[in-house]
Short mmCIF file of C-alpha atoms (C1' of nucleotides) in Angstrom, two decimals:
data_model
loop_
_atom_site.label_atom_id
_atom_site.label_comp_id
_atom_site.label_asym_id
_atom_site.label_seq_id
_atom_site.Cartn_x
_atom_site.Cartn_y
_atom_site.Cartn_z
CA UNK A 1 -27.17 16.64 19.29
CA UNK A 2 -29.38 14.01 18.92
CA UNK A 3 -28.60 10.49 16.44
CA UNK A 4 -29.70 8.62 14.36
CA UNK A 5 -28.84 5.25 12.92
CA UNK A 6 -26.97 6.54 10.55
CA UNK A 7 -24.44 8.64 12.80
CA UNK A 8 -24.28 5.28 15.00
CA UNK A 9 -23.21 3.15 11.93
CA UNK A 10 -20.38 6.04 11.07
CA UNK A 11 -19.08 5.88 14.41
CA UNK A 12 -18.84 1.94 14.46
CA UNK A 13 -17.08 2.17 11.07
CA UNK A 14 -14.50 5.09 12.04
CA UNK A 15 -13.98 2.84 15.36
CA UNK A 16 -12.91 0.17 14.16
CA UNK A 17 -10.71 2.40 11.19
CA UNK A 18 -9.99 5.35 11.83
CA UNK A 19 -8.41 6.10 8.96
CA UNK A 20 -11.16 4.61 6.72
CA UNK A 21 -12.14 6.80 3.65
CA UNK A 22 -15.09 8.83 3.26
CA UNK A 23 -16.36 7.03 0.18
CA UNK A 24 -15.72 3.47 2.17
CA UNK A 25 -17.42 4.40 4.78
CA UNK A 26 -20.31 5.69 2.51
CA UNK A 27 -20.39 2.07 0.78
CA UNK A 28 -20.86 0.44 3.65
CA UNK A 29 -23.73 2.49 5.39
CA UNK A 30 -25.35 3.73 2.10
CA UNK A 31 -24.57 7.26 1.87
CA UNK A 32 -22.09 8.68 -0.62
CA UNK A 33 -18.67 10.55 0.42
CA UNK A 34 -19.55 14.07 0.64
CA UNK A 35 -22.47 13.08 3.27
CA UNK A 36 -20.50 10.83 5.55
CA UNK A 37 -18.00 13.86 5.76
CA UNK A 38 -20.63 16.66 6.95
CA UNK A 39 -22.21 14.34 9.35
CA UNK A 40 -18.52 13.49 10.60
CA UNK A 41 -17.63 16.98 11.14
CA UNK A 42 -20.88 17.52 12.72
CA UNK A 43 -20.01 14.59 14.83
CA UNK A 44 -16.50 16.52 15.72
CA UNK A 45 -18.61 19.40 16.46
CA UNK A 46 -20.71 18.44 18.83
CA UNK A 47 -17.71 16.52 20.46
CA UNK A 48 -19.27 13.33 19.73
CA UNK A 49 -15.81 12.32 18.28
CA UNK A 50 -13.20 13.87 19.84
CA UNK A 51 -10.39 13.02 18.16
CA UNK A 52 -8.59 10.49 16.06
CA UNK A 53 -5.62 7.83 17.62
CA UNK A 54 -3.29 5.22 16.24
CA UNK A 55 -3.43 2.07 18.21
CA UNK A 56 -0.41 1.33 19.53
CA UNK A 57 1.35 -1.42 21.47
CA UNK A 58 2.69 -0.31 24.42
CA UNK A 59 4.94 -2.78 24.84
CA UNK A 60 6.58 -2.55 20.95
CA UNK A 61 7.49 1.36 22.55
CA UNK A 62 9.10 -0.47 25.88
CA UNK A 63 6.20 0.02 27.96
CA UNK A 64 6.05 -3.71 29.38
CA UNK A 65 4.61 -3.04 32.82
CA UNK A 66 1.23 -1.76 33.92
CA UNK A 67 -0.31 -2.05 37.19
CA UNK A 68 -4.07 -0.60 38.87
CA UNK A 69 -3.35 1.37 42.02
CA UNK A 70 -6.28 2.20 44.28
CA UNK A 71 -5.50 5.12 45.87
CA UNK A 72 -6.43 6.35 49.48
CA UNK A 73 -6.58 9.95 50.24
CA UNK A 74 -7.17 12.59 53.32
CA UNK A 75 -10.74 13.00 54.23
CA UNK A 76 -11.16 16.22 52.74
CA UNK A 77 -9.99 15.62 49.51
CA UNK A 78 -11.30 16.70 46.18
CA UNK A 79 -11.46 14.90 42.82
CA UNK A 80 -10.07 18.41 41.92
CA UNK A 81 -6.94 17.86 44.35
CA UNK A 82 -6.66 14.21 43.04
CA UNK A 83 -6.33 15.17 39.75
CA UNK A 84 -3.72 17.43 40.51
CA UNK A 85 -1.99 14.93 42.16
CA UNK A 86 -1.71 11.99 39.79
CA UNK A 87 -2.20 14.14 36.33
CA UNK A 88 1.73 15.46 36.37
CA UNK A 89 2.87 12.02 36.72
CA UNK A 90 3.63 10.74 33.10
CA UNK A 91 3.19 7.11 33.59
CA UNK A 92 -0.57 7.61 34.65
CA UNK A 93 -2.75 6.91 31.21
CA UNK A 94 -5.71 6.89 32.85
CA UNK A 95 -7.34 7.70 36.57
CA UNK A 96 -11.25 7.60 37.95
CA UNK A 97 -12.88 8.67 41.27
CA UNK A 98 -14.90 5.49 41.97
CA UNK A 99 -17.33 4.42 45.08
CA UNK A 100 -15.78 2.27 47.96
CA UNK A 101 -13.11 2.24 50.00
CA UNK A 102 -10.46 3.97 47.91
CA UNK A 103 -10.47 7.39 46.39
CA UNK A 104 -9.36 6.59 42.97
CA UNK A 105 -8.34 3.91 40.78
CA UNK A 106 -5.24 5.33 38.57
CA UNK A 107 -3.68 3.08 35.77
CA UNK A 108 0.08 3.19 35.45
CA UNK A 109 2.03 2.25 32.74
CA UNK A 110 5.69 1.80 33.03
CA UNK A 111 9.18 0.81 31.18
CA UNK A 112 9.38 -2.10 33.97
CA UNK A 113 8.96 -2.92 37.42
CA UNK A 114 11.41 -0.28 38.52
CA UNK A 115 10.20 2.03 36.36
CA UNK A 116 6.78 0.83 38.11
CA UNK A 117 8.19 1.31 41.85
CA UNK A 118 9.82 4.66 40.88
CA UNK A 119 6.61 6.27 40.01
CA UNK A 120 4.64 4.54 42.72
CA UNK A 121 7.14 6.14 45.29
CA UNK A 122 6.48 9.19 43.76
CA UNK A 123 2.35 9.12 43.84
CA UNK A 124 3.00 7.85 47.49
CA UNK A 125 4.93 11.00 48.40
CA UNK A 126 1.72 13.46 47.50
CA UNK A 127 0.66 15.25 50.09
CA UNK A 128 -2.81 13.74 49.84
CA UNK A 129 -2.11 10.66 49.36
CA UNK A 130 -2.33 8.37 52.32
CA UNK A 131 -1.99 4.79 51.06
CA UNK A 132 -1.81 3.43 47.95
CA UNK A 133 -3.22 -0.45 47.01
CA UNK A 134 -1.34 -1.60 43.71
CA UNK A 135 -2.48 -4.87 41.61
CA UNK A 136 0.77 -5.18 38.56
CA UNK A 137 -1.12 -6.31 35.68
CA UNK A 138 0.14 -9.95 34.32
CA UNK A 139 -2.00 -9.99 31.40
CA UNK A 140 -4.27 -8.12 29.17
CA UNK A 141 -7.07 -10.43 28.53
CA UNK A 142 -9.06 -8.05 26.06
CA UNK A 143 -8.50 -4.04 25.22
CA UNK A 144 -10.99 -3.00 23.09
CA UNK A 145 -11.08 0.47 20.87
CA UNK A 146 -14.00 0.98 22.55
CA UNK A 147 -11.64 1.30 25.90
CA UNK A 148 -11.63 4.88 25.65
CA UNK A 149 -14.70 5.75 23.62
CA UNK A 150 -17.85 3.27 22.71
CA UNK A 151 -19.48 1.45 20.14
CA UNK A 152 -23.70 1.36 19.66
CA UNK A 153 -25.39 0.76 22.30
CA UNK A 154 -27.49 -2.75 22.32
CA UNK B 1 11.93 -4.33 14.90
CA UNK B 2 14.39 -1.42 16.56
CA UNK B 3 12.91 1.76 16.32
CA UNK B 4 14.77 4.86 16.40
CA UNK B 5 13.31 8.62 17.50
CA UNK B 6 11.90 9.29 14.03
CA UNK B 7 9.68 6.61 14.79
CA UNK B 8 9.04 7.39 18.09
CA UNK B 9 8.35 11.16 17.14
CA UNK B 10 5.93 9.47 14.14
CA UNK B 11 3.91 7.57 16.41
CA UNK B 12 3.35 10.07 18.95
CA UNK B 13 2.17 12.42 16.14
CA UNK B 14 -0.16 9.40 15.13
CA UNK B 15 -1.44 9.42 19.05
CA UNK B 16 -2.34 12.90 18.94
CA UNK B 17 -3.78 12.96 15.53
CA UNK B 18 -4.83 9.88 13.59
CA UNK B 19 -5.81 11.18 10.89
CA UNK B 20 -2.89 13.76 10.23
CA UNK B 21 -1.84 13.29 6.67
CA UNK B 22 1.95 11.85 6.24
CA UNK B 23 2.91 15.74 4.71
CA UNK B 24 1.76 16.80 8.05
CA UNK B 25 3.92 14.81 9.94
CA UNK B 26 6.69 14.91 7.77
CA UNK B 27 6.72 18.83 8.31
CA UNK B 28 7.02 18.15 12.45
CA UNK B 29 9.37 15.31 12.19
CA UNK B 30 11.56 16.79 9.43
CA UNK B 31 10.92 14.29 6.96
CA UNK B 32 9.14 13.84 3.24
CA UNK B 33 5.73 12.38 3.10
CA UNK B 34 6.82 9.20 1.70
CA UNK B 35 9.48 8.52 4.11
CA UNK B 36 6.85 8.81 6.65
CA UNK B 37 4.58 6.75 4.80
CA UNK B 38 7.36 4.38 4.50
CA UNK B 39 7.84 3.75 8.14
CA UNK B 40 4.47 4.28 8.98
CA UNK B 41 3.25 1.24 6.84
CA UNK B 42 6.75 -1.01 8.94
CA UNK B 43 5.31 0.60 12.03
CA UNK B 44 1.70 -1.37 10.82
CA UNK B 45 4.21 -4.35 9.80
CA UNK B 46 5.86 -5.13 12.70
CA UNK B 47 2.27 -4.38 14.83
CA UNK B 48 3.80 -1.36 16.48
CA UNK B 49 0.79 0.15 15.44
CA UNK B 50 -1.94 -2.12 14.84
CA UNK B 51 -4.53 0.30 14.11
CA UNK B 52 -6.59 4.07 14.44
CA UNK B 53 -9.58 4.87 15.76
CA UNK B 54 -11.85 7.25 16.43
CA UNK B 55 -12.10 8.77 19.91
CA UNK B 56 -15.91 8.72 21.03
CA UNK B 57 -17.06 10.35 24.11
CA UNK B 58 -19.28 7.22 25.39
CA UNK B 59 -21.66 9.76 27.51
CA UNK B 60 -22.76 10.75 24.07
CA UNK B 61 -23.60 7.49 22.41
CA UNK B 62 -25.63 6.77 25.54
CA UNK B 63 -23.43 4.83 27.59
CA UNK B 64 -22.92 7.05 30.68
CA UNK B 65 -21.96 4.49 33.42
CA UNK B 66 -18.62 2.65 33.94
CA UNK B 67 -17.03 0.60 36.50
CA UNK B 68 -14.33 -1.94 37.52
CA UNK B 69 -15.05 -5.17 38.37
CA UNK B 70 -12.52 -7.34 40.66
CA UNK B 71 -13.50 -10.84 39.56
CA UNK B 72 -12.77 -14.30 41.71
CA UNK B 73 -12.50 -17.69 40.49
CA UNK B 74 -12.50 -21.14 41.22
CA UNK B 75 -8.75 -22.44 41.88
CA UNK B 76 -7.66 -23.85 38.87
CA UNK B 77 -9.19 -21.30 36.38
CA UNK B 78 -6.68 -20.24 33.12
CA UNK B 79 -6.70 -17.14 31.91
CA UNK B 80 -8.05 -18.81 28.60
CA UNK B 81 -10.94 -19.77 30.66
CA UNK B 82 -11.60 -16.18 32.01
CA UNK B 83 -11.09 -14.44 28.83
CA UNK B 84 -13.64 -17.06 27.44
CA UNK B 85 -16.12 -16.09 30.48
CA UNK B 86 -15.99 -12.55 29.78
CA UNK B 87 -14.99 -11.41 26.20
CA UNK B 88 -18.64 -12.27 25.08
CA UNK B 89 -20.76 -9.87 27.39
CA UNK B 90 -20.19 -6.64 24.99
CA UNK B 91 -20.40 -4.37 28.16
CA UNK B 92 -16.85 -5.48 28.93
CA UNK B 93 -14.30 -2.97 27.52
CA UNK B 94 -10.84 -4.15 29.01
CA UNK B 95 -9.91 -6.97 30.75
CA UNK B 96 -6.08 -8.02 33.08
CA UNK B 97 -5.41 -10.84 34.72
CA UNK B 98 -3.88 -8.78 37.96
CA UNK B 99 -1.95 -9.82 40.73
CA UNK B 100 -3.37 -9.73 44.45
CA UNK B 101 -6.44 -11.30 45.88
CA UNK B 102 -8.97 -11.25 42.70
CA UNK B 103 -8.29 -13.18 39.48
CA UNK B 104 -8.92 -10.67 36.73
CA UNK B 105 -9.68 -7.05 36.60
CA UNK B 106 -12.33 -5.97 34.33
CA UNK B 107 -13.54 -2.78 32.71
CA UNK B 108 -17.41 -2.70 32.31
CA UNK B 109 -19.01 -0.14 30.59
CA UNK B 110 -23.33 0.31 30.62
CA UNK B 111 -26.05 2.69 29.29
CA UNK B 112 -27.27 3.46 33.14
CA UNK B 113 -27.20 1.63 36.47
CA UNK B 114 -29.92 -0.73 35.74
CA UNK B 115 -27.60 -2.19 32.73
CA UNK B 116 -24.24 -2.36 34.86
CA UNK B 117 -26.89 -4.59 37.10
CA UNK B 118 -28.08 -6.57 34.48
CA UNK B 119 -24.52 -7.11 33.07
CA UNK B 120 -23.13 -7.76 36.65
CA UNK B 121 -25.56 -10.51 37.21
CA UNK B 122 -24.86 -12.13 34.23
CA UNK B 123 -21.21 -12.18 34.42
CA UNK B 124 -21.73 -13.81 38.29
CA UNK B 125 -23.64 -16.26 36.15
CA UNK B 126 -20.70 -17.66 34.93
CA UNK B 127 -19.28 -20.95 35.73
CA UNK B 128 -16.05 -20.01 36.62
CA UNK B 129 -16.80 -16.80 38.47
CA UNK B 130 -17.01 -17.39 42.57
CA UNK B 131 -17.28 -13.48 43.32
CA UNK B 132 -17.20 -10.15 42.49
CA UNK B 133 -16.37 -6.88 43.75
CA UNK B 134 -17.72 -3.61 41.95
CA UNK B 135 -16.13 -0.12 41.65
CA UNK B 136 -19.00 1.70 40.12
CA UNK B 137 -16.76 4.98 38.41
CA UNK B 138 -18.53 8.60 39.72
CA UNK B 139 -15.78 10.59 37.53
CA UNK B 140 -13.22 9.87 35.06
CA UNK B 141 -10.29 12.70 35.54
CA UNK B 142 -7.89 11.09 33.04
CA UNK B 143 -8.12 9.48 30.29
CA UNK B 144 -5.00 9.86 28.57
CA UNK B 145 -4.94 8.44 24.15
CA UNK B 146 -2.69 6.38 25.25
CA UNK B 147 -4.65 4.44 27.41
CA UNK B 148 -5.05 1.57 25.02
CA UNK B 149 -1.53 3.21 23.59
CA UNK B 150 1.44 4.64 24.60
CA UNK B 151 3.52 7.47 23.60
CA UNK B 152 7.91 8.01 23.93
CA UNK B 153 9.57 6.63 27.03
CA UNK B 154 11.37 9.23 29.37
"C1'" DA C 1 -32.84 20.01 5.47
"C1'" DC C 2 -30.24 16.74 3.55
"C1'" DT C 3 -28.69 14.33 -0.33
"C1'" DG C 4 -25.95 13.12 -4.69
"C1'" DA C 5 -22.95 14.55 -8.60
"C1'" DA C 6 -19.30 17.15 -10.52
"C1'" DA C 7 -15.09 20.05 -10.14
"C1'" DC C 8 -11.14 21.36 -7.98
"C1'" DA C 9 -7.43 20.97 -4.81
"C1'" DC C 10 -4.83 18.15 -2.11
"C1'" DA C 11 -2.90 13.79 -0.37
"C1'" DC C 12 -1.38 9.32 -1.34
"C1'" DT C 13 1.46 6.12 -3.84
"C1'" DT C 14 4.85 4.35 -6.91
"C1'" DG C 15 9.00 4.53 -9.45
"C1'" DT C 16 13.51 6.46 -10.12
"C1'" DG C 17 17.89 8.44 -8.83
"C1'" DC D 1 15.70 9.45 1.56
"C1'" DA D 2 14.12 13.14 -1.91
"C1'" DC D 3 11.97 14.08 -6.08
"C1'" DA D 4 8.41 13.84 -9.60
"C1'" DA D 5 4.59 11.59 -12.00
"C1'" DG D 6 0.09 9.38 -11.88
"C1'" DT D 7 -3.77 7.96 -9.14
"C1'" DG D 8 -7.10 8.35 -5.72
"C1'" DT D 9 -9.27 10.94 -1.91
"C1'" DG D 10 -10.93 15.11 0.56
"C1'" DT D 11 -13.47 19.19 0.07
"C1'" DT D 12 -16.46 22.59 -1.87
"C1'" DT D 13 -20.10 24.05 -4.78
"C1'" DC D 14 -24.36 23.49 -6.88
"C1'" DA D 15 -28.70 21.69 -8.04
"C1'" DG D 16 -32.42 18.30 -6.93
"C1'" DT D 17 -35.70 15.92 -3.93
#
DNA sequence: ACTGAAACACACTTGTG
DNA sequence: CACAAGTGTGTTTCAGT
């Protein structure tokens, strides 16, 4: 599972296109089509890429509203029971344990700011949670591909 | 730039798999593989979708520590001028200007702790910056594709 | 072990109705 | 939007380094 340049170089390409061909991605790291594609599926193998996405605008679907809640939970609580708690809740995309004062940070998404006060009502009324900390987003400053995966490291 | 549920149903085939050939989703959506190729290329027009990537598991290209990063400026700071402050340290993934007590909430990503330092300290270098306040991650437990996305509305 | 080249099958793309 | 033709790409096989 270890790689090289090579496999680093591939993933740059395929994140910034995803839907870039074999043969162009060959061209521009110097290998032809039929090797990009076995080190590519070896890549999906060993879970190095894990999938494929269209990048979409959230707000082009309706999704205009986003906010970062910290949440507070019971003293016993596990990330196991947090997950469980915020994971059946459509409008979370994303949620992490994180060190200080709250439990988790969860990122909402949301039609609008009802929408937004609907489903923060509902996280509220889990049984773990205690308190819940929300900052609405007002602007996205940057969001890179890399959000959810990574490019080569320096 | 009113989209209808074939387009909705397109796209959130496109979330799930980015590389699905138009056939493929033609046979899910009901549809022929031009038609979907068709809308697909509007959806690209009207930056609906403005692009695909691959999904990377960062742990695997060596980047195994994240965090979130409340950041505090001086008064009259723009979100221009933040963007400017941050957008050029690569560790920086996402960035919101948020409402609440900090100015901007940013997503850092690192190869270890000593990196997330190193990148700390020279964000706090910046001019504009006053303070920050770290959320080192200890476990993502969602991390949904449509995190830098989204898929139907309810 | 990994690569490049050729062959085949499949997907994309365009035009037409 | 479906259909059908032509083009280009994905995928496999094989031989070479």
């Amino acid at each position: 599972m270890r790689l090289d340049d090579l496999d680093r170089r591939i993933v740059a390409q395929l994140l910034e296109n995803g839907r870039a061909s074999y043969a162009q991605i060959g061209d521009r790291v110097g290998l032809s089509a039929p090797a990009v594609k076995r080190r590519v599926d070896r890549l999906r193998a060993e879970r190095v890429i894990t999938g494929f996405a269209a990048v979409v605008d959230p707000a082009a679907l309706g999704w205009t509203t986003e906010a970062f809640i910290e949440v507070f939970c019971t003293g016993a609580t596990s990330p196991e029971d947090i997950y469980d708690s915020v994971h059946k809740h459509p409008e979370v995309v994303a949620a992490y344990t994180i060190s200080g004062d709250a439990s988790a940070l969860v990122h909402v998404r949301a039609q609008d700011i009802q929408h937004l006060e609907q489903a923060l009502e509902r996280l509220r009324r889990e049984p773990n949670i205690t308190a819940t900390k929300t900052a609405i987003v007002l602007s996205r400053l940057i969001g890179r591909p890399t959000d959810t995966g990574a490019t080569t490291p320096a």
